[in-house]
Amino acid sequence: MSFPIHRLRRLRQNAPLRHLVRETRLSVDQLIYPLFVMHGKSGKAEISSMPGQYRLTIPELLKETAEAHRLGISAVILFGIPKVKDEVGSEGYDPDGIVQQAIRAIKDQTPELLVITDVCIDEYTSHGHCGIVKNGKILNDETIDLLARMALTHAEAGADIVAPSDMMDGRVGAIRMALDESGFEDMPILAYAAKYASCFYAPFRDAADSTPQFGDRKSYQMDPANRLEALREVALDIDEGADMIMVKPALPYLDIIREIRDRIDLPIAAYQVSGEYSMIKAAALKGWIDEDRTILESHLCIKRAGADIILSYFAKDVARMLRAGT
Ligand code: PBG
């Protein structure tokens, strides 16, 4: 392989040639669009740290889901903002909680759109932690009972997939058992398996008002320094019954995505989280980068690393660009 016999620029000469030999492609039906839903009869409120993203009342949510479906997006993932938060995150597993209402409304309007739910109590607890707190400690086993209960209320409301994001040990198994016992043995679990204790979630916590009131999430989310531990997390979740696994955040963790891809044969999802979204948005608003091209490149790189599915606040933008043949 040497010059001048070989010239790699031969295949880069024009767009059709480049497209012919492209190794990675984005596809609209592998995008999951995250949405925040709140109580109220009408209206929406922009999230100040996530320009272009909103807390939506159900009527506004239905406009978004209808549009996402029209654009060819297969799935949405829902996050709820409750009326009241309490110590044990009660609204999270209330059969008439905001997410449960939202699931029913979406399935009523657009039954073909997949509805995924985030199973975690942090949006619903007054202290903002993903588990039950006792004497400053986040309890594991007590929390997974509640998560199983929460997943069941989502299933009963008509959700298609549940996605536990809490990082308690044993929660996938507990959820699988609770679902199976109630006749939901066909409901898939998308496990947030390698979820890091990341500062890139800050805008989300602003959106969901879920910043921990004391301490941090390092006793349950993973240390950003760890790679091997991610493989153990993934293996455990698969043993417990996960059907798909997730890596989160995405761009700073492409090596983790690749490592998992090389070892397991389950579908892998990657979450381009709120902070990744807001960094691109902020730089674009300042005119420092080209927003559309940065969006496409970042998503393409997540795919190239080995993700099949991408959760992204830019899902609609990507869908539009793909449709326009960008
Ligand atoms: C927990 C959850 C979080 C995100 C998704 N699920 C917040 C957290 O762990 O603090 C973050 C998503 C994002 O930053 O976009 N329910």
CSV table of C-alpha atoms and ligand atoms in Angstrom, one decimal:
chain,number,residue,atom,x,y,z
A,1,MET,CA,0.0,0.0,0.0
A,2,SER,CA,2.0,2.9,-1.1
A,3,PHE,CA,1.8,6.2,-3.0
A,4,PRO,CA,1.6,6.8,-6.0
A,5,ILE,CA,-0.2,3.5,-6.7
A,6,HIS,CA,-2.7,4.3,-4.0
A,7,ARG,CA,-4.3,7.7,-3.6
A,8,LEU,CA,-6.9,7.7,-0.9
A,9,ARG,CA,-8.2,11.0,-2.3
A,10,ARG,CA,-9.6,9.2,-5.3
A,11,LEU,CA,-12.7,8.2,-3.4
A,12,ARG,CA,-13.1,11.6,-1.9
A,13,GLN,CA,-13.5,13.5,-5.1
A,14,ASN,CA,-17.2,14.2,-5.1
A,15,ALA,CA,-20.3,13.7,-3.0
A,16,PRO,CA,-21.7,10.6,-4.8
A,17,LEU,CA,-18.4,8.9,-4.5
A,18,ARG,CA,-18.1,9.8,-0.9
A,19,HIS,CA,-21.6,8.6,-0.2
A,20,LEU,CA,-20.9,5.3,-2.0
A,21,VAL,CA,-18.1,4.4,0.4
A,22,ARG,CA,-19.5,5.9,3.6
A,23,GLU,CA,-19.1,3.5,6.5
A,24,THR,CA,-21.6,4.9,8.9
A,25,ARG,CA,-25.1,6.2,8.4
A,26,LEU,CA,-27.6,7.9,10.6
A,27,SER,CA,-31.1,6.7,10.4
A,28,VAL,CA,-34.2,8.5,11.7
A,29,ASP,CA,-35.9,5.4,13.0
A,30,GLN,CA,-33.0,4.9,15.5
A,31,LEU,CA,-33.6,8.2,17.3
A,32,ILE,CA,-35.3,8.6,20.6
A,33,TYR,CA,-36.6,12.1,21.5
A,34,PRO,CA,-36.6,13.0,25.2
A,35,LEU,CA,-39.5,15.2,26.4
A,36,PHE,CA,-40.4,16.8,29.7
A,37,VAL,CA,-44.0,16.8,30.7
A,38,MET,CA,-45.7,18.9,33.4
A,39,HIS,CA,-49.1,19.4,34.8
A,40,GLY,CA,-51.4,22.1,33.5
A,41,LYS,CA,-54.2,22.6,31.0
A,42,SER,CA,-52.2,24.4,28.3
A,43,GLY,CA,-48.9,26.0,27.5
A,44,LYS,CA,-45.2,25.2,27.7
A,45,ALA,CA,-42.2,26.8,29.4
A,46,GLU,CA,-38.8,27.1,27.8
A,47,ILE,CA,-35.9,25.6,29.8
A,48,SER,CA,-33.5,28.4,30.3
A,49,SER,CA,-30.4,26.3,30.1
A,50,MET,CA,-31.7,24.3,27.1
A,51,PRO,CA,-32.8,26.8,24.4
A,52,GLY,CA,-35.4,25.2,22.2
A,53,GLN,CA,-36.4,22.6,24.8
A,54,TYR,CA,-39.6,22.9,26.9
A,55,ARG,CA,-41.5,21.7,29.8
A,56,LEU,CA,-44.7,20.7,28.1
A,57,THR,CA,-48.3,20.4,29.3
A,58,ILE,CA,-50.1,17.4,27.8
A,59,PRO,CA,-51.7,19.3,24.9
A,60,GLU,CA,-48.3,20.7,23.9
A,61,LEU,CA,-46.7,17.3,24.4
A,62,LEU,CA,-49.2,15.8,21.9
A,63,LYS,CA,-48.1,18.4,19.3
A,64,GLU,CA,-44.5,17.4,19.8
A,65,THR,CA,-45.2,13.7,19.6
A,66,ALA,CA,-47.3,14.1,16.5
A,67,GLU,CA,-44.6,16.1,14.8
A,68,ALA,CA,-41.9,13.6,15.9
A,69,HIS,CA,-44.0,10.8,14.4
A,70,ARG,CA,-44.5,12.7,11.2
A,71,LEU,CA,-40.8,13.1,10.9
A,72,GLY,CA,-40.2,9.4,11.2
A,73,ILE,CA,-38.8,9.3,14.7
A,74,SER,CA,-39.7,5.9,16.3
A,75,ALA,CA,-39.7,6.7,20.0
A,76,VAL,CA,-39.9,9.3,22.7
A,77,ILE,CA,-38.7,9.1,26.3
A,78,LEU,CA,-40.7,10.9,28.9
A,79,PHE,CA,-39.5,12.7,32.0
A,80,GLY,CA,-42.1,14.0,34.5
A,81,ILE,CA,-42.3,17.1,36.6
A,82,PRO,CA,-44.7,16.4,39.4
A,83,LYS,CA,-47.1,18.6,41.2
A,84,VAL,CA,-45.4,18.1,44.5
A,85,LYS,CA,-42.2,16.4,45.4
A,86,ASP,CA,-41.8,14.4,48.6
A,87,GLU,CA,-39.3,12.3,50.5
A,88,VAL,CA,-40.3,9.1,48.7
A,89,GLY,CA,-41.1,10.4,45.2
A,90,SER,CA,-44.8,9.4,45.5
A,91,GLU,CA,-46.0,10.8,42.2
A,92,GLY,CA,-43.5,8.7,40.3
A,93,TYR,CA,-45.5,5.6,41.0
A,94,ASP,CA,-49.0,7.1,41.2
A,95,PRO,CA,-51.1,5.5,38.5
A,96,ASP,CA,-52.4,8.9,37.8
A,97,GLY,CA,-49.1,10.7,37.9
A,98,ILE,CA,-48.1,13.1,35.1
A,99,VAL,CA,-46.0,10.6,33.2
A,100,GLN,CA,-48.8,7.9,33.4
A,101,GLN,CA,-51.3,10.5,32.1
A,102,ALA,CA,-48.9,11.4,29.3
A,103,ILE,CA,-48.4,7.8,28.2
A,104,ARG,CA,-52.1,7.3,27.9
A,105,ALA,CA,-52.6,10.5,26.0
A,106,ILE,CA,-49.8,9.7,23.5
A,107,LYS,CA,-50.9,6.1,23.0
A,108,ASP,CA,-54.4,7.4,22.4
A,109,GLN,CA,-53.3,9.8,19.8
A,110,THR,CA,-50.4,8.0,18.1
A,111,PRO,CA,-50.4,4.3,19.0
A,112,GLU,CA,-47.5,3.6,16.6
A,113,LEU,CA,-45.1,5.9,18.3
A,114,LEU,CA,-43.1,4.0,20.9
A,115,VAL,CA,-43.3,5.5,24.4
A,116,ILE,CA,-40.3,4.9,26.6
A,117,THR,CA,-40.3,5.9,30.3
A,118,ASP,CA,-37.5,6.9,32.5
A,119,VAL,CA,-37.8,4.8,35.6
A,120,CYS,CA,-36.2,6.8,38.4
A,121,ILE,CA,-37.5,8.8,41.4
A,122,ASP,CA,-35.2,11.8,41.3
A,123,GLU,CA,-37.6,14.0,39.5
A,124,TYR,CA,-40.2,13.2,42.2
A,125,THR,CA,-38.2,13.4,45.4
A,126,SER,CA,-37.9,16.6,47.5
A,127,HIS,CA,-34.2,15.8,48.1
A,128,GLY,CA,-33.5,15.2,44.4
A,129,HIS,CA,-31.8,11.8,44.9
A,130,CYS,CA,-32.5,8.7,42.9
A,131,GLY,CA,-33.3,6.7,45.9
A,132,ILE,CA,-34.9,6.6,49.4
A,133,VAL,CA,-32.7,8.5,51.8
A,134,LYS,CA,-32.2,7.6,55.5
A,135,ASN,CA,-29.6,9.3,57.7
A,136,GLY,CA,-28.0,10.8,54.7
A,137,LYS,CA,-27.6,7.4,53.0
A,138,ILE,CA,-29.2,6.4,49.7
A,139,LEU,CA,-30.9,3.0,50.4
A,140,ASN,CA,-30.6,0.4,47.6
A,141,ASP,CA,-33.0,-2.4,48.3
A,142,GLU,CA,-35.9,-0.2,49.5
A,143,THR,CA,-35.5,1.9,46.4
A,144,ILE,CA,-35.7,-1.0,43.9
A,145,ASP,CA,-39.1,-2.0,45.3
A,146,LEU,CA,-40.4,1.5,44.4
A,147,LEU,CA,-38.7,1.4,41.0
A,148,ALA,CA,-40.5,-1.9,40.3
A,149,ARG,CA,-43.8,-0.4,41.3
A,150,MET,CA,-43.1,2.7,39.1
A,151,ALA,CA,-42.3,0.5,36.1
A,152,LEU,CA,-45.5,-1.4,36.6
A,153,THR,CA,-47.6,1.8,36.6
A,154,HIS,CA,-45.9,2.8,33.3
A,155,ALA,CA,-46.6,-0.6,31.8
A,156,GLU,CA,-50.2,-0.4,32.9
A,157,ALA,CA,-50.6,3.0,31.4
A,158,GLY,CA,-49.5,1.6,28.1
A,159,ALA,CA,-45.7,2.3,27.8
A,160,ASP,CA,-43.8,0.3,25.3
A,161,ILE,CA,-40.4,0.2,26.9
A,162,VAL,CA,-39.2,1.0,30.5
A,163,ALA,CA,-35.7,2.5,31.0
A,164,PRO,CA,-34.4,2.4,34.6
A,165,SER,CA,-31.9,5.3,35.1
A,166,ASP,CA,-31.3,5.2,38.8
A,167,MET,CA,-28.2,3.0,39.0
A,168,MET,CA,-29.3,1.0,42.1
A,169,ASP,CA,-27.9,-2.5,42.2
A,170,GLY,CA,-30.4,-5.2,41.2
A,171,ARG,CA,-33.1,-2.9,39.8
A,172,VAL,CA,-33.3,-4.5,36.4
A,173,GLY,CA,-34.0,-7.9,38.0
A,174,ALA,CA,-36.6,-6.4,40.3
A,175,ILE,CA,-38.3,-4.6,37.5
A,176,ARG,CA,-38.2,-7.7,35.2
A,177,MET,CA,-39.8,-9.8,38.0
A,178,ALA,CA,-42.5,-7.3,38.8
A,179,LEU,CA,-43.4,-6.9,35.1
A,180,ASP,CA,-43.5,-10.7,34.5
A,181,GLU,CA,-45.7,-11.3,37.5
A,182,SER,CA,-48.2,-8.9,36.2
A,183,GLY,CA,-48.4,-10.3,32.7
A,184,PHE,CA,-45.9,-7.8,31.1
A,185,GLU,CA,-43.4,-10.5,30.1
A,186,ASP,CA,-43.1,-8.9,26.6
A,187,MET,CA,-42.2,-5.4,27.8
A,188,PRO,CA,-38.6,-4.7,26.9
A,189,ILE,CA,-36.2,-3.1,29.4
A,190,LEU,CA,-33.7,-0.5,28.1
A,191,ALA,CA,-31.2,-0.3,31.0
A,192,TYR,CA,-29.1,2.8,31.6
A,193,ALA,CA,-26.2,0.4,32.3
A,194,ALA,CA,-23.2,2.6,32.2
A,195,LYS,CA,-24.4,5.8,33.6
A,196,TYR,CA,-21.7,8.1,34.8
A,197,ALA,CA,-21.8,10.7,37.6
A,198,SER,CA,-21.4,13.4,35.0
A,199,CYS,CA,-21.5,17.2,35.2
A,200,PHE,CA,-23.1,17.1,31.7
A,201,TYR,CA,-26.5,16.5,33.3
A,202,ALA,CA,-26.7,20.0,34.8
A,203,PRO,CA,-29.2,21.5,32.4
A,204,PHE,CA,-31.5,18.4,32.8
A,205,ARG,CA,-31.5,19.0,36.5
A,206,ASP,CA,-32.5,22.5,35.9
A,207,ALA,CA,-35.3,21.3,33.6
A,208,ALA,CA,-36.5,18.7,36.1
A,209,ASP,CA,-35.7,20.6,39.2
A,210,SER,CA,-33.8,17.6,40.4
A,211,THR,CA,-30.5,18.9,41.6
A,212,PRO,CA,-29.6,16.9,44.8
A,213,GLN,CA,-30.3,19.0,47.9
A,214,PHE,CA,-27.3,17.5,49.6
A,215,GLY,CA,-24.3,15.6,48.5
A,216,ASP,CA,-24.0,14.3,45.0
A,217,ARG,CA,-24.8,11.1,43.0
A,218,LYS,CA,-21.3,9.5,43.2
A,219,SER,CA,-22.4,6.7,45.5
A,220,TYR,CA,-24.6,5.3,42.8
A,221,GLN,CA,-23.6,6.7,39.4
A,222,MET,CA,-20.2,5.6,37.9
A,223,ASP,CA,-16.9,7.3,38.3
A,224,PRO,CA,-16.0,8.9,34.9
A,225,ALA,CA,-12.5,7.4,35.4
A,226,ASN,CA,-13.7,3.8,35.1
A,227,ARG,CA,-13.9,1.6,32.0
A,228,LEU,CA,-13.8,-1.9,33.3
A,229,GLU,CA,-16.5,-1.2,35.7
A,230,ALA,CA,-18.8,-0.2,32.8
A,231,LEU,CA,-18.4,-3.7,31.5
A,232,ARG,CA,-19.4,-5.2,34.8
A,233,GLU,CA,-22.4,-3.0,35.0
A,234,VAL,CA,-23.5,-4.0,31.5
A,235,ALA,CA,-22.9,-7.8,32.2
A,236,LEU,CA,-25.0,-7.6,35.4
A,237,ASP,CA,-27.9,-5.7,33.7
A,238,ILE,CA,-27.9,-8.3,30.9
A,239,ASP,CA,-27.9,-11.2,33.5
A,240,GLU,CA,-30.9,-9.5,35.2
A,241,GLY,CA,-32.8,-9.3,31.9
A,242,ALA,CA,-32.0,-6.1,30.1
A,243,ASP,CA,-33.0,-6.2,26.5
A,244,MET,CA,-31.0,-3.2,25.4
A,245,ILE,CA,-28.3,-1.2,27.3
A,246,MET,CA,-27.4,2.4,27.4
A,247,VAL,CA,-24.2,4.4,27.8
A,248,LYS,CA,-24.6,8.0,29.1
A,249,PRO,CA,-23.4,10.6,28.4
A,250,ALA,CA,-22.4,9.9,24.8
A,251,LEU,CA,-19.6,12.1,23.3
A,252,PRO,CA,-17.2,12.1,26.2
A,253,TYR,CA,-17.7,8.3,26.5
A,254,LEU,CA,-17.3,7.1,22.9
A,255,ASP,CA,-14.5,4.7,24.1
A,256,ILE,CA,-17.0,3.0,26.4
A,257,ILE,CA,-19.5,2.6,23.7
A,258,ARG,CA,-16.9,1.0,21.4
A,259,GLU,CA,-15.7,-1.3,24.1
A,260,ILE,CA,-19.2,-2.6,24.9
A,261,ARG,CA,-20.0,-2.9,21.2
A,262,ASP,CA,-17.0,-5.1,20.7
A,263,ARG,CA,-18.1,-7.4,23.5
A,264,ILE,CA,-21.9,-7.7,23.5
A,265,ASP,CA,-24.5,-8.4,20.9
A,266,LEU,CA,-27.4,-6.5,22.4
A,267,PRO,CA,-28.6,-3.3,20.9
A,268,ILE,CA,-26.7,-0.3,22.4
A,269,ALA,CA,-28.2,3.1,23.0
A,270,ALA,CA,-26.2,6.2,23.7
A,271,TYR,CA,-27.7,9.4,25.3
A,272,GLN,CA,-26.5,12.7,24.1
A,273,VAL,CA,-27.3,14.4,27.3
A,274,SER,CA,-28.5,17.9,28.2
A,275,GLY,CA,-25.1,19.4,28.7
A,276,GLU,CA,-23.9,18.1,25.3
A,277,TYR,CA,-27.0,19.7,23.8
A,278,SER,CA,-26.6,23.0,25.5
A,279,MET,CA,-22.9,23.3,24.7
A,280,ILE,CA,-23.7,22.9,21.0
A,281,LYS,CA,-26.6,25.3,21.3
A,282,ALA,CA,-24.6,27.9,23.1
A,283,ALA,CA,-21.7,27.9,20.7
A,284,ALA,CA,-24.1,28.0,17.8
A,285,LEU,CA,-26.0,30.9,19.3
A,286,LYS,CA,-22.7,32.8,19.7
A,287,GLY,CA,-21.9,32.0,16.0
A,288,TRP,CA,-18.8,30.0,16.9
A,289,ILE,CA,-19.9,26.8,15.2
A,290,ASP,CA,-22.3,25.8,12.5
A,291,GLU,CA,-25.2,24.2,14.5
A,292,ASP,CA,-26.5,21.8,11.8
A,293,ARG,CA,-23.2,20.4,10.9
A,294,THR,CA,-22.1,20.0,14.5
A,295,ILE,CA,-25.3,18.2,15.2
A,296,LEU,CA,-24.8,15.8,12.3
A,297,GLU,CA,-21.2,15.2,13.0
A,298,SER,CA,-21.7,14.5,16.7
A,299,HIS,CA,-24.5,12.0,16.0
A,300,LEU,CA,-22.5,10.3,13.3
A,301,CYS,CA,-19.5,9.9,15.7
A,302,ILE,CA,-21.8,8.3,18.3
A,303,LYS,CA,-22.9,5.8,15.7
A,304,ARG,CA,-19.4,5.2,14.4
A,305,ALA,CA,-18.4,4.4,18.0
A,306,GLY,CA,-20.9,1.6,18.0
A,307,ALA,CA,-24.2,2.9,19.2
A,308,ASP,CA,-27.3,1.6,17.4
A,309,ILE,CA,-29.8,4.0,19.0
A,310,ILE,CA,-29.3,7.6,20.0
A,311,LEU,CA,-31.3,9.5,22.5
A,312,SER,CA,-31.1,13.1,21.5
A,313,TYR,CA,-32.7,16.5,22.1
A,314,PHE,CA,-31.8,17.2,18.5
A,315,ALA,CA,-33.8,14.3,17.2
A,316,LYS,CA,-36.2,16.5,15.2
A,317,ASP,CA,-33.3,18.5,13.7
A,318,VAL,CA,-31.5,15.3,12.7
A,319,ALA,CA,-34.7,13.9,11.2
A,320,ARG,CA,-35.3,17.1,9.2
A,321,MET,CA,-31.7,17.2,7.9
A,322,LEU,CA,-31.8,13.5,6.9
A,323,ARG,CA,-35.1,14.1,5.1
A,324,ALA,CA,-33.6,17.1,3.2
A,325,GLY,CA,-30.6,14.8,2.3
A,326,THR,CA,-28.1,16.9,4.1
B,1,PBG,C1,-32.5,10.5,36.1
B,1,PBG,C2,-32.0,11.0,34.8
B,1,PBG,C3,-31.1,12.0,34.6
B,1,PBG,C4,-30.9,12.2,33.2
B,1,PBG,C5,-31.7,11.2,32.6
B,1,PBG,N1,-32.3,10.4,33.6
B,1,PBG,C6,-30.5,13.0,35.5
B,1,PBG,C7,-29.5,12.6,36.5
B,1,PBG,O1,-29.0,11.5,36.6
B,1,PBG,O2,-29.1,13.5,37.2
B,1,PBG,C8,-30.1,13.2,32.5
B,1,PBG,C9,-30.3,13.4,31.1
B,1,PBG,C10,-29.7,14.6,30.5
B,1,PBG,O3,-28.8,15.2,31.1
B,1,PBG,O4,-30.1,14.9,29.4
B,1,PBG,N2,-33.9,10.4,36.1
